[in-house]
Coordinates of N, CA, C and O in Angstrom, one line a residue:
M435 N 26.8 245.5 -10.0 CA 27.1 245.1 -11.3 C 26.9 243.6 -11.3 O 27.3 242.9 -10.4
T436 N 26.2 243.1 -12.4 CA 26.0 241.7 -12.5 C 26.5 241.2 -13.9 O 26.6 242.0 -14.8
T437 N 26.8 239.9 -14.0 CA 27.3 239.4 -15.3 C 26.2 238.6 -16.0 O 26.5 237.8 -16.9
A438 N 25.0 238.8 -15.7 CA 23.9 238.1 -16.3 C 23.6 238.7 -17.7 O 23.8 239.9 -17.9
P439 N 23.2 237.8 -18.7 CA 22.8 238.3 -20.0 C 21.6 239.3 -19.9 O 20.8 239.2 -19.0
V440 N 21.6 240.3 -20.8 CA 20.6 241.3 -20.7 C 19.7 241.3 -22.0 O 20.2 241.4 -23.1
D441 N 18.4 241.3 -21.8 CA 17.5 241.4 -22.9 C 16.1 241.7 -22.3 O 15.6 240.9 -21.6
P442 N 15.5 242.9 -22.5 CA 16.0 244.0 -23.4 C 17.1 244.8 -22.7 O 17.4 244.6 -21.6
P443 N 17.8 245.7 -23.5 CA 19.0 246.4 -22.9 C 18.7 247.3 -21.8 O 19.6 247.6 -21.0
V444 N 17.5 247.9 -21.6 CA 17.2 248.8 -20.5 C 15.8 248.5 -20.0 O 14.9 248.4 -20.8
V445 N 15.7 248.3 -18.7 CA 14.4 248.1 -18.1 C 14.4 249.0 -16.9 O 15.3 249.0 -16.1
M446 N 13.3 249.7 -16.7 CA 13.1 250.6 -15.5 C 11.8 250.3 -14.9 O 10.8 250.0 -15.7
A447 N 11.7 250.4 -13.6 CA 10.4 250.2 -12.9 C 10.2 251.2 -11.8 O 11.1 251.5 -11.1
V448 N 9.0 251.7 -11.8 CA 8.6 252.6 -10.7 C 7.6 251.8 -9.9 O 6.6 251.4 -10.4
H449 N 7.9 251.5 -8.7 CA 7.1 250.6 -7.9 C 6.9 251.2 -6.5 O 7.6 252.1 -6.1
S450 N 5.9 250.7 -5.8 CA 5.6 251.3 -4.5 C 6.7 251.0 -3.5 O 6.8 251.7 -2.5
R451 N 7.6 250.1 -3.8 CA 8.8 249.8 -2.9 C 10.0 250.7 -3.4 O 11.0 250.6 -2.7
G452 N 9.8 251.4 -4.5 CA 11.0 252.2 -5.0 C 11.3 251.9 -6.4 O 10.8 251.0 -7.0
F453 N 12.2 252.7 -6.9 CA 12.7 252.6 -8.3 C 13.6 251.5 -8.5 O 14.3 251.1 -7.6
A454 N 13.6 250.9 -9.7 CA 14.6 249.8 -10.0 C 14.9 250.0 -11.5 O 14.1 250.4 -12.3
A455 N 16.2 249.6 -11.9 CA 16.6 249.7 -13.3 C 17.6 248.7 -13.5 O 18.4 248.3 -12.6
Q456 N 17.7 248.2 -14.8 CA 18.7 247.3 -15.3 C 19.2 248.0 -16.6 O 18.4 248.2 -17.5
I457 N 20.5 248.3 -16.7 CA 21.0 249.0 -17.8 C 22.2 248.2 -18.3 O 23.1 247.9 -17.6
T458 N 22.2 247.9 -19.6 CA 23.2 247.1 -20.3 C 24.6 247.7 -20.1 O 24.7 248.9 -20.3
R459 N 25.6 246.9 -19.9 CA 27.0 247.3 -19.9 C 27.7 246.2 -20.7 O 28.6 245.6 -20.1
G460 N 27.4 246.0 -21.9 CA 28.0 245.0 -22.8 C 27.1 243.8 -22.9 O 26.0 243.8 -22.4
P461 N 27.5 242.8 -23.8 CA 26.5 241.7 -24.1 C 26.2 240.8 -22.9 O 25.2 240.2 -22.9
N462 N 27.1 240.7 -22.0 CA 26.9 239.8 -20.9 C 26.9 240.4 -19.5 O 27.2 239.8 -18.5
G463 N 26.6 241.7 -19.4 CA 26.6 242.4 -18.1 C 25.7 243.5 -18.1 O 25.3 244.1 -19.1
S464 N 25.3 243.9 -16.9 CA 24.4 245.0 -16.7 C 24.6 245.6 -15.3 O 25.2 245.0 -14.4
R465 N 24.2 246.9 -15.2 CA 24.2 247.6 -13.9 C 22.8 247.6 -13.4 O 21.9 247.9 -14.2
L466 N 22.6 247.2 -12.2 CA 21.3 247.1 -11.6 C 21.2 248.2 -10.5 O 22.1 248.4 -9.8
Y467 N 20.1 248.9 -10.5 CA 19.8 250.0 -9.6 C 18.6 249.6 -8.7 O 17.6 249.2 -9.3
L468 N 18.7 249.8 -7.5 CA 17.6 249.7 -6.5 C 17.5 250.9 -5.6 O 18.5 251.2 -5.0
Q469 N 16.4 251.6 -5.6 CA 16.3 252.8 -4.7 C 16.2 252.2 -3.3 O 15.4 251.3 -3.0
C470 N 17.0 252.8 -2.4 CA 17.0 252.5 -1.0 C 17.4 253.7 -0.2 O 17.9 254.7 -0.8
P471 N 17.1 253.8 1.1 CA 17.5 254.9 1.9 C 19.0 255.1 1.9 O 19.7 254.1 1.9
L472 N 19.5 256.3 1.8 CA 20.9 256.5 1.8 C 21.6 256.0 3.1 O 22.8 255.9 3.2
T473 N 20.8 255.8 4.2 CA 21.4 255.3 5.4 C 21.6 253.8 5.4 O 22.3 253.3 6.2
D474 N 21.1 253.1 4.3 CA 21.4 251.7 4.2 C 22.9 251.5 3.9 O 23.5 252.4 3.3
T475 N 23.4 250.3 4.2 CA 24.8 250.0 3.9 C 24.7 248.8 3.0 O 23.7 248.1 2.8
V476 N 25.8 248.5 2.3 CA 26.0 247.4 1.4 C 25.7 246.1 2.1 O 25.1 245.2 1.6
D477 N 26.1 246.0 3.4 CA 25.9 244.8 4.2 C 24.4 244.5 4.4 O 24.1 243.3 4.6
Q478 N 23.6 245.5 4.3 CA 22.1 245.2 4.5 C 21.5 244.7 3.2 O 20.3 244.4 3.2
W479 N 22.3 244.6 2.1 CA 21.8 244.2 0.8 C 22.5 242.9 0.3 O 23.3 243.0 -0.7
P480 N 22.3 241.8 1.0 CA 22.9 240.5 0.4 C 22.3 240.2 -0.9 O 21.2 240.7 -1.3
D481 N 23.0 239.4 -1.7 CA 22.5 239.1 -3.0 C 21.1 238.6 -3.1 O 20.3 239.0 -3.9
E482 N 20.7 237.8 -2.1 CA 19.3 237.2 -2.1 C 18.3 238.3 -2.0 O 17.2 238.3 -2.6
R483 N 18.6 239.3 -1.1 CA 17.7 240.5 -0.9 C 17.6 241.3 -2.2 O 16.5 241.7 -2.6
I484 N 18.7 241.5 -2.9 CA 18.7 242.2 -4.1 C 17.9 241.6 -5.2 O 17.0 242.2 -5.8
W485 N 18.0 240.2 -5.4 CA 17.3 239.5 -6.4 C 15.8 239.5 -6.0 O 14.9 239.6 -6.9
S486 N 15.5 239.4 -4.7 CA 14.1 239.4 -4.3 C 13.4 240.8 -4.6 O 12.3 240.8 -5.1
E487 N 14.1 241.9 -4.3 CA 13.6 243.2 -4.6 C 13.5 243.4 -6.1 O 12.5 244.0 -6.5
L488 N 14.4 243.0 -6.9 CA 14.3 243.1 -8.3 C 13.1 242.4 -8.8 O 12.4 242.9 -9.7
E489 N 12.9 241.2 -8.4 CA 11.7 240.4 -8.8 C 10.4 241.1 -8.4 O 9.5 241.2 -9.2
A490 N 10.4 241.6 -7.2 CA 9.2 242.3 -6.7 C 8.9 243.6 -7.5 O 7.8 243.9 -7.9
R491 N 9.9 244.4 -7.8 CA 9.8 245.7 -8.5 C 9.6 245.5 -10.0 O 8.9 246.3 -10.6
F492 N 10.2 244.5 -10.6 CA 10.1 244.3 -12.1 C 8.9 243.4 -12.4 O 8.5 243.4 -13.6
G493 N 8.5 242.5 -11.5 CA 7.5 241.6 -11.9 C 7.9 240.6 -13.0 O 9.0 240.1 -12.9
A494 N 7.1 240.5 -14.0 CA 7.4 239.6 -15.2 C 8.7 240.0 -15.9 O 9.2 239.2 -16.7
Y495 N 9.2 241.2 -15.7 CA 10.4 241.7 -16.4 C 11.6 241.6 -15.6 O 12.6 242.3 -15.9
A496 N 11.6 240.8 -14.5 CA 12.8 240.7 -13.7 C 14.0 240.2 -14.5 O 13.9 239.4 -15.4
P497 N 15.2 240.8 -14.2 CA 16.4 240.4 -14.9 C 16.8 238.9 -14.6 O 16.4 238.4 -13.6
C498 N 17.6 238.4 -15.5 CA 18.1 237.1 -15.3 C 19.1 237.1 -14.2 O 19.9 238.1 -14.1
K499 N 19.1 236.1 -13.3 CA 20.0 236.1 -12.2 C 21.4 235.7 -12.7 O 21.6 235.0 -13.6
G500 N 22.4 236.3 -12.1 CA 23.8 236.1 -12.4 C 24.6 236.5 -11.2 O 24.1 237.1 -10.3
P501 N 25.9 236.3 -11.2 CA 26.7 236.7 -10.1 C 26.8 238.2 -10.0 O 26.9 238.9 -11.0
I502 N 26.6 238.7 -8.8 CA 26.7 240.2 -8.6 C 28.2 240.5 -8.2 O 28.7 240.0 -7.2
T503 N 28.8 241.2 -9.1 CA 30.3 241.4 -9.0 C 30.7 242.6 -8.1 O 31.8 242.7 -7.7
S504 N 29.8 243.6 -8.0 CA 30.1 244.7 -7.1 C 28.8 245.4 -6.6 O 27.8 245.3 -7.3
K505 N 28.9 246.0 -5.5 CA 27.7 246.7 -4.9 C 28.2 248.0 -4.2 O 29.3 248.1 -3.7
Q506 N 27.3 249.0 -4.3 CA 27.6 250.2 -3.6 C 26.3 251.0 -3.4 O 25.4 250.9 -4.2
V507 N 26.2 251.8 -2.3 CA 25.1 252.7 -2.1 C 25.6 254.1 -2.7 O 26.6 254.6 -2.2
V508 N 24.9 254.6 -3.6 CA 25.3 255.8 -4.4 C 24.2 256.9 -4.2 O 23.1 256.7 -4.5
P509 N 24.6 258.1 -3.7 CA 23.7 259.2 -3.6 C 23.5 259.7 -5.1 O 24.4 259.9 -5.8
L510 N 22.2 259.8 -5.5 CA 21.9 260.3 -6.8 C 21.8 261.9 -6.7 O 20.7 262.4 -6.6
Q511 N 22.9 262.5 -6.8 CA 23.0 263.9 -6.7 C 24.0 264.5 -7.7 O 24.8 263.7 -8.2
G512 N 24.0 265.7 -7.8 CA 25.0 266.4 -8.7 C 25.8 267.4 -8.0 O 25.3 267.9 -6.9
D513 N 27.0 267.7 -8.5 CA 27.8 268.7 -7.9 C 28.4 269.4 -9.1 O 28.8 268.8 -10.1
V514 N 28.6 270.7 -9.0 CA 29.2 271.5 -10.1 C 30.2 272.5 -9.4 O 29.8 273.2 -8.5
F515 N 31.4 272.5 -9.9 CA 32.4 273.4 -9.4 C 32.5 274.6 -10.4 O 32.6 274.4 -11.6
S516 N 32.5 275.8 -9.8 CA 32.5 277.0 -10.7 C 33.5 278.0 -10.0 O 33.4 278.2 -8.8
P517 N 34.4 278.5 -10.8 CA 34.5 278.4 -12.3 C 35.2 277.0 -12.6 O 35.8 276.4 -11.7
M518 N 35.2 276.6 -13.9 CA 35.8 275.4 -14.3 C 37.2 275.7 -14.8 O 37.8 274.8 -15.5
S519 N 37.7 276.8 -14.5 CA 39.1 277.1 -14.9 C 39.7 278.1 -13.9 O 38.9 278.9 -13.3
Y520 N 41.0 278.1 -13.8 CA 41.7 279.0 -12.9 C 43.1 279.2 -13.5 O 43.9 278.3 -13.6
G521 N 43.3 280.4 -14.0 CA 44.6 280.6 -14.7 C 44.7 279.7 -15.9 O 43.8 279.7 -16.7
R522 N 45.7 278.9 -15.9 CA 45.9 278.0 -17.0 C 45.4 276.6 -16.7 O 45.7 275.6 -17.5
L523 N 44.7 276.4 -15.7 CA 44.1 275.1 -15.3 C 42.7 275.1 -15.7 O 41.9 276.0 -15.4
Y524 N 42.3 274.0 -16.5 CA 41.0 273.9 -17.0 C 40.4 272.5 -16.5 O 41.1 271.5 -16.7
L525 N 39.3 272.5 -15.9 CA 38.7 271.3 -15.4 C 37.6 270.8 -16.3 O 36.6 271.4 -16.6
P526 N 37.8 269.6 -16.9 CA 36.8 268.9 -17.7 C 36.1 267.8 -16.9 O 36.7 267.3 -15.9
G527 N 34.9 267.4 -17.4 CA 34.3 266.2 -16.9 C 34.1 266.1 -15.4 O 33.7 267.1 -14.7
D528 N 34.3 264.9 -14.8 CA 34.1 264.7 -13.4 C 35.0 265.6 -12.5 O 34.7 265.8 -11.3
A529 N 36.1 266.1 -13.0 CA 36.9 267.1 -12.2 C 36.1 268.3 -11.9 O 36.3 269.0 -10.9
A530 N 35.1 268.7 -12.8 CA 34.3 269.9 -12.7 C 32.9 269.7 -12.2 O 32.3 270.6 -11.7
H531 N 32.4 268.5 -12.5 CA 31.0 268.3 -12.2 C 30.6 266.8 -12.2 O 31.2 266.0 -12.9
I532 N 29.8 266.5 -11.2 CA 29.2 265.1 -11.1 C 27.7 265.2 -11.3 O 27.1 266.1 -10.8
I533 N 27.2 264.3 -12.1 CA 25.8 264.4 -12.4 C 25.1 263.0 -12.0 O 25.8 262.0 -12.1
S534 N 23.9 263.1 -11.6 CA 23.2 261.9 -11.2 C 23.2 260.8 -12.3 O 23.0 261.1 -13.5
P535 N 23.6 259.6 -12.0 CA 23.6 258.5 -13.0 C 22.3 258.3 -13.7 O 22.2 257.7 -14.8
M536 N 21.2 258.8 -13.1 CA 19.8 258.6 -13.7 C 19.8 259.3 -15.0 O 19.0 258.9 -15.9
S537 N 20.5 260.3 -15.2 CA 20.5 261.1 -16.5 C 21.3 260.4 -17.6 O 21.1 260.8 -18.8
A538 N 22.2 259.6 -17.3 CA 23.1 258.9 -18.2 C 23.8 260.0 -19.1 O 24.0 259.8 -20.3
Q539 N 24.2 261.1 -18.4 CA 24.9 262.2 -19.1 C 26.3 262.4 -18.7 O 26.9 263.4 -19.3
G540 N 26.8 261.7 -17.8 CA 28.2 261.9 -17.3 C 29.2 261.9 -18.4 O 30.0 262.9 -18.6
M541 N 29.3 260.9 -19.3 CA 30.2 260.8 -20.3 C 30.0 261.9 -21.4 O 30.9 262.5 -21.9
S542 N 28.7 262.2 -21.7 CA 28.4 263.2 -22.7 C 28.9 264.6 -22.2 O 29.4 265.3 -23.0
L543 N 28.7 264.9 -20.9 CA 29.2 266.1 -20.4 C 30.7 266.2 -20.5 O 31.3 267.3 -20.9
A544 N 31.4 265.1 -20.1 CA 32.9 265.1 -20.2 C 33.4 265.3 -21.6 O 34.3 266.1 -21.9
L545 N 32.7 264.6 -22.6 CA 33.1 264.8 -24.0 C 32.8 266.2 -24.5 O 33.6 266.8 -25.3
H546 N 31.7 266.8 -24.0 CA 31.4 268.2 -24.4 C 32.5 269.1 -23.9 O 33.0 270.0 -24.7
D547 N 32.9 269.0 -22.6 CA 33.9 269.8 -22.1 C 35.2 269.6 -22.9 O 35.9 270.6 -23.2
A548 N 35.6 268.4 -23.2 CA 36.8 268.1 -24.0 C 36.8 268.8 -25.3 O 37.8 269.3 -25.8
D549 N 35.6 268.7 -26.0 CA 35.4 269.3 -27.3 C 35.6 270.8 -27.2 O 36.3 271.4 -28.0
V550 N 34.9 271.4 -26.2 CA 35.0 272.9 -26.1 C 36.5 273.3 -25.8 O 37.0 274.2 -26.4
F551 N 37.2 272.5 -25.0 CA 38.6 272.8 -24.6 C 39.5 272.7 -25.8 O 40.3 273.5 -26.1
A552 N 39.3 271.6 -26.6 CA 40.1 271.3 -27.8 C 40.0 272.4 -28.8 O 41.0 272.9 -29.4
R553 N 38.7 272.8 -29.1 CA 38.5 273.9 -30.0 C 39.1 275.2 -29.6 O 39.7 275.9 -30.4
A554 N 39.0 275.4 -28.3 CA 39.6 276.7 -27.7 C 41.1 276.7 -27.9 O 41.7 277.7 -28.2
V555 N 41.8 275.5 -27.6 CA 43.2 275.4 -27.7 C 43.6 275.6 -29.2 O 44.6 276.4 -29.5
I556 N 43.0 274.9 -30.1 CA 43.3 275.1 -31.5 C 43.1 276.5 -31.9 O 44.0 277.1 -32.6
H557 N 42.0 277.2 -31.5 CA 41.8 278.6 -31.8 C 43.0 279.4 -31.3 O 43.5 280.4 -32.0
R558 N 43.4 279.2 -30.1 CA 44.5 279.9 -29.5 C 45.8 279.7 -30.2 O 46.5 280.7 -30.5
V559 N 46.1 278.5 -30.6 CA 47.4 278.2 -31.3 C 47.3 278.8 -32.7 O 48.3 279.4 -33.2
E560 N 46.2 278.6 -33.5 CA 46.2 279.0 -34.9 C 46.0 280.5 -35.0 O 46.5 281.1 -36.0
R561 N 45.2 281.1 -34.2 CA 44.9 282.5 -34.3 C 45.5 283.4 -33.3 O 45.3 284.6 -33.3
H562 N 46.2 282.8 -32.4 CA 46.9 283.6 -31.3 C 45.8 284.5 -30.5 O 46.0 285.6 -30.2
D563 N 44.6 283.8 -30.4 CA 43.5 284.5 -29.7 C 43.0 283.6 -28.6 O 42.6 282.5 -28.8
S564 N 43.0 284.1 -27.4 CA 42.6 283.3 -26.2 C 41.1 283.5 -25.9 O 40.7 283.0 -24.8
A565 N 40.3 284.1 -26.7 CA 38.9 284.4 -26.4 C 38.1 283.2 -26.0 O 37.4 283.2 -25.0
L566 N 38.3 282.1 -26.8 CA 37.6 280.9 -26.5 C 38.0 280.2 -25.2 O 37.2 279.7 -24.4
L567 N 39.3 280.2 -24.9 CA 39.8 279.7 -23.7 C 39.3 280.5 -22.5 O 38.9 280.0 -21.5
D568 N 39.3 281.9 -22.7 CA 38.7 282.7 -21.6 C 37.3 282.4 -21.3 O 36.8 282.6 -20.2
R569 N 36.5 282.0 -22.3 CA 35.1 281.7 -22.1 C 34.8 280.2 -21.9 O 33.7 279.8 -21.7
Y570 N 35.9 279.4 -21.7 CA 35.7 277.9 -21.5 C 34.8 277.6 -20.4 O 33.8 276.9 -20.5
S571 N 35.0 278.2 -19.2 CA 34.2 277.9 -18.0 C 32.8 278.3 -18.3 O 31.8 277.5 -18.0
Q572 N 32.5 279.5 -18.7 CA 31.1 280.0 -19.0 C 30.4 279.1 -20.0 O 29.3 278.7 -19.8
T573 N 31.1 278.8 -21.1 CA 30.5 277.9 -22.1 C 30.1 276.6 -21.6 O 29.0 276.1 -21.8
C574 N 31.0 275.9 -20.8 CA 30.8 274.6 -20.3 C 29.7 274.7 -19.2 O 28.9 273.8 -19.1
L575 N 29.8 275.7 -18.3 CA 28.8 275.8 -17.2 C 27.4 276.0 -17.7 O 26.5 275.4 -17.2
D576 N 27.2 276.7 -18.8 CA 25.9 276.9 -19.3 C 25.3 275.5 -19.7 O 24.2 275.2 -19.4
H577 N 26.1 274.8 -20.4 CA 25.7 273.4 -20.9 C 25.5 272.5 -19.7 O 24.5 271.7 -19.6
T578 N 26.4 272.5 -18.8 CA 26.3 271.7 -17.6 C 25.1 271.9 -16.8 O 24.4 271.0 -16.4
W579 N 24.7 273.2 -16.5 CA 23.5 273.5 -15.7 C 22.3 273.0 -16.5 O 21.3 272.6 -15.8
Q580 N 22.2 273.1 -17.8 CA 21.1 272.6 -18.5 C 20.9 271.1 -18.3 O 19.8 270.6 -18.0
K581 N 22.0 270.4 -18.3 CA 22.0 268.9 -18.1 C 21.7 268.6 -16.7 O 21.0 267.6 -16.4
Q582 N 22.2 269.4 -15.7 CA 21.9 269.1 -14.3 C 20.4 269.3 -14.0 O 19.8 268.5 -13.3
A583 N 19.8 270.3 -14.6 CA 18.4 270.6 -14.4 C 17.6 269.4 -14.9 O 16.7 268.9 -14.2
A584 N 17.9 268.9 -16.1 CA 17.2 267.7 -16.6 C 17.4 266.5 -15.7 O 16.5 265.7 -15.5
A585 N 18.7 266.3 -15.2 CA 19.0 265.1 -14.4 C 18.2 265.2 -13.1 O 17.7 264.1 -12.6
V586 N 18.1 266.4 -12.5 CA 17.3 266.5 -11.2 C 15.8 266.1 -11.5 O 15.2 265.4 -10.8
W587 N 15.3 266.7 -12.6 CA 13.9 266.4 -13.0 C 13.6 264.9 -13.1 O 12.7 264.4 -12.5
I588 N 14.5 264.2 -13.9 CA 14.2 262.8 -14.2 C 14.5 262.0 -12.9 O 13.7 261.0 -12.6
T589 N 15.5 262.3 -12.1 CA 15.7 261.6 -10.9 C 14.6 261.7 -9.9 O 14.1 260.8 -9.3
E590 N 14.1 263.0 -9.7 CA 12.9 263.2 -8.8 C 11.7 262.5 -9.4 O 11.0 261.8 -8.6
A591 N 11.4 262.6 -10.6 CA 10.2 261.9 -11.2 C 10.3 260.4 -11.0 O 9.3 259.8 -10.5
M592 N 11.4 259.8 -11.3 CA 11.5 258.3 -11.2 C 11.5 257.9 -9.8 O 11.0 256.8 -9.4
H593 N 12.1 258.6 -8.9 CA 12.2 258.2 -7.5 C 11.0 258.6 -6.6 O 10.6 257.8 -5.7
D594 N 10.5 259.7 -6.8 CA 9.4 260.2 -6.0 C 8.1 259.5 -6.5 O 7.1 259.4 -5.7
A595 N 8.0 258.9 -7.7 CA 6.7 258.3 -8.2 C 6.4 257.0 -7.6 O 5.3 256.5 -7.7
G596 N 7.3 256.4 -6.9 CA 7.1 255.1 -6.3 C 6.8 255.1 -4.9 O 5.6 255.2 -4.4
D597 N 7.8 255.0 -4.0 CA 7.6 254.9 -2.6 C 7.4 256.3 -2.0 O 8.3 257.1 -2.0
P598 N 6.2 256.5 -1.4 CA 5.9 257.8 -0.8 C 6.6 258.1 0.5 O 6.6 259.2 1.0
S599 N 7.3 257.1 1.1 CA 8.0 257.4 2.3 C 9.2 258.3 2.2 O 9.7 258.8 3.1
Y600 N 9.6 258.5 0.9 CA 10.8 259.4 0.7 C 10.4 260.9 0.8 O 10.9 261.7 1.5
E601 N 9.4 261.2 -0.1 CA 9.0 262.6 -0.2 C 7.5 262.9 0.1 O 7.0 264.0 -0.1
G602 N 6.7 261.9 0.4 CA 5.3 262.0 0.7 C 4.4 261.8 -0.5 O 4.8 261.7 -1.6
E603 N 3.1 261.6 -0.1 CA 2.1 261.3 -1.1 C 1.9 262.4 -2.2 O 1.7 262.1 -3.3
F604 N 2.0 263.7 -1.7 CA 1.8 264.8 -2.7 C 2.9 264.7 -3.8 O 2.6 264.8 -4.9
R605 N 4.2 264.6 -3.4 CA 5.3 264.6 -4.3 C 5.1 263.3 -5.2 O 5.5 263.3 -6.4
K606 N 4.6 262.2 -4.6 CA 4.5 261.0 -5.4 C 3.5 261.3 -6.5 O 3.7 260.9 -7.7
R607 N 2.4 261.9 -6.2 CA 1.3 262.2 -7.3 C 1.9 263.2 -8.3 O 1.6 263.0 -9.5
I608 N 2.6 264.2 -7.9 CA 3.2 265.1 -8.9 C 4.2 264.3 -9.8 O 4.2 264.5 -11.0
A609 N 5.0 263.5 -9.2 CA 6.0 262.7 -10.0 C 5.3 261.8 -11.0 O 5.7 261.7 -12.1
L610 N 4.2 261.2 -10.5 CA 3.5 260.3 -11.4 C 2.9 261.0 -12.6 O 3.0 260.6 -13.8
K611 N 2.4 262.2 -12.4 CA 1.8 263.0 -13.5 C 3.0 263.5 -14.4 O 2.8 263.5 -15.6
N612 N 4.1 263.8 -13.9 CA 5.3 264.2 -14.7 C 5.7 263.0 -15.6 O 6.0 263.1 -16.8
L613 N 5.7 261.8 -15.0 CA 6.1 260.6 -15.8 C 5.0 260.3 -16.9 O 5.3 260.0 -18.0
E614 N 3.7 260.4 -16.5 CA 2.7 260.2 -17.5 C 2.8 261.2 -18.6 O 2.7 260.8 -19.8
A615 N 3.1 262.5 -18.3 CA 3.2 263.5 -19.4 C 4.4 263.2 -20.3 O 4.4 263.3 -21.5
M616 N 5.5 262.7 -19.7 CA 6.7 262.3 -20.5 C 6.4 261.1 -21.4 O 6.9 261.1 -22.5
L617 N 5.6 260.2 -20.9 CA 5.4 259.0 -21.7 C 4.3 259.0 -22.6 O 4.2 258.1 -23.5
E618 N 3.3 259.9 -22.4 CA 2.2 259.9 -23.3 C 2.6 260.2 -24.8 O 3.5 261.1 -25.0
P619 N 2.0 259.6 -25.7 CA 2.4 259.8 -27.1 C 2.1 261.2 -27.6 O 1.1 261.8 -27.1
L620 N 2.8 261.7 -28.5 CA 2.6 263.1 -29.0 C 1.3 263.1 -29.8 O 1.1 262.2 -30.7
D621 N 0.4 264.0 -29.5 CA -0.8 264.1 -30.3 C -0.6 265.0 -31.5 O -0.4 266.2 -31.4
V622 N -0.6 264.4 -32.7 CA -0.3 265.1 -33.9 C -1.4 266.1 -34.3 O -1.2 267.0 -35.1
N623 N -2.6 265.9 -33.7 CA -3.7 266.9 -34.0 C -3.6 268.1 -33.1 O -4.4 269.0 -33.3
H624 N -2.8 268.1 -32.1 CA -2.6 269.2 -31.2 C -1.9 270.4 -31.9 O -1.0 270.2 -32.6
P625 N -2.4 271.6 -31.7 CA -1.8 272.7 -32.5 C -0.3 272.9 -32.2 O 0.4 273.4 -33.1
A626 N 0.2 272.5 -31.1 CA 1.6 272.7 -30.7 C 2.5 271.6 -31.4 O 3.7 271.8 -31.4
A627 N 1.9 270.6 -31.9 CA 2.7 269.5 -32.5 C 3.3 269.9 -33.8 O 2.8 270.7 -34.6

């Protein structure tokens, strides 16, 4: 996390040295991401190395330097606990599932779970019917797995498209094609449009 001013609010780079991103966390702060091997430690990434890698990966779009207030090596993976309820215990958000930060869906999933749970409790109290509470886990898990699939897809595309030392040249080419398809403008003359 850095306290440098951010403009534009989100910048991502796919580079031969790996993925990099800067994502706004308020008017004077941002979260910086650098793809590195999971075997790396925070001690291997002094501030000077971080800024050097950001400059290399972003080029002309390198973020403004500022104090780096926290660092950690984070595995970009997801976990889902099923079922999301047991008896009268209901698990929402991070208690039930962790999603790769690449998807930016963690809070949305937690809010979805809270909404489903709140509606189910209201239904139970007002109608004396526990059907929605009984389906809480299934309802939330269906939604969670959709978001997890999308998170895995974007994480693999962004990370495999750069440095081939992680997954090889074949996966790099596939990831680049996936990114190109995602970024190409919609053709309004195409029958499917």
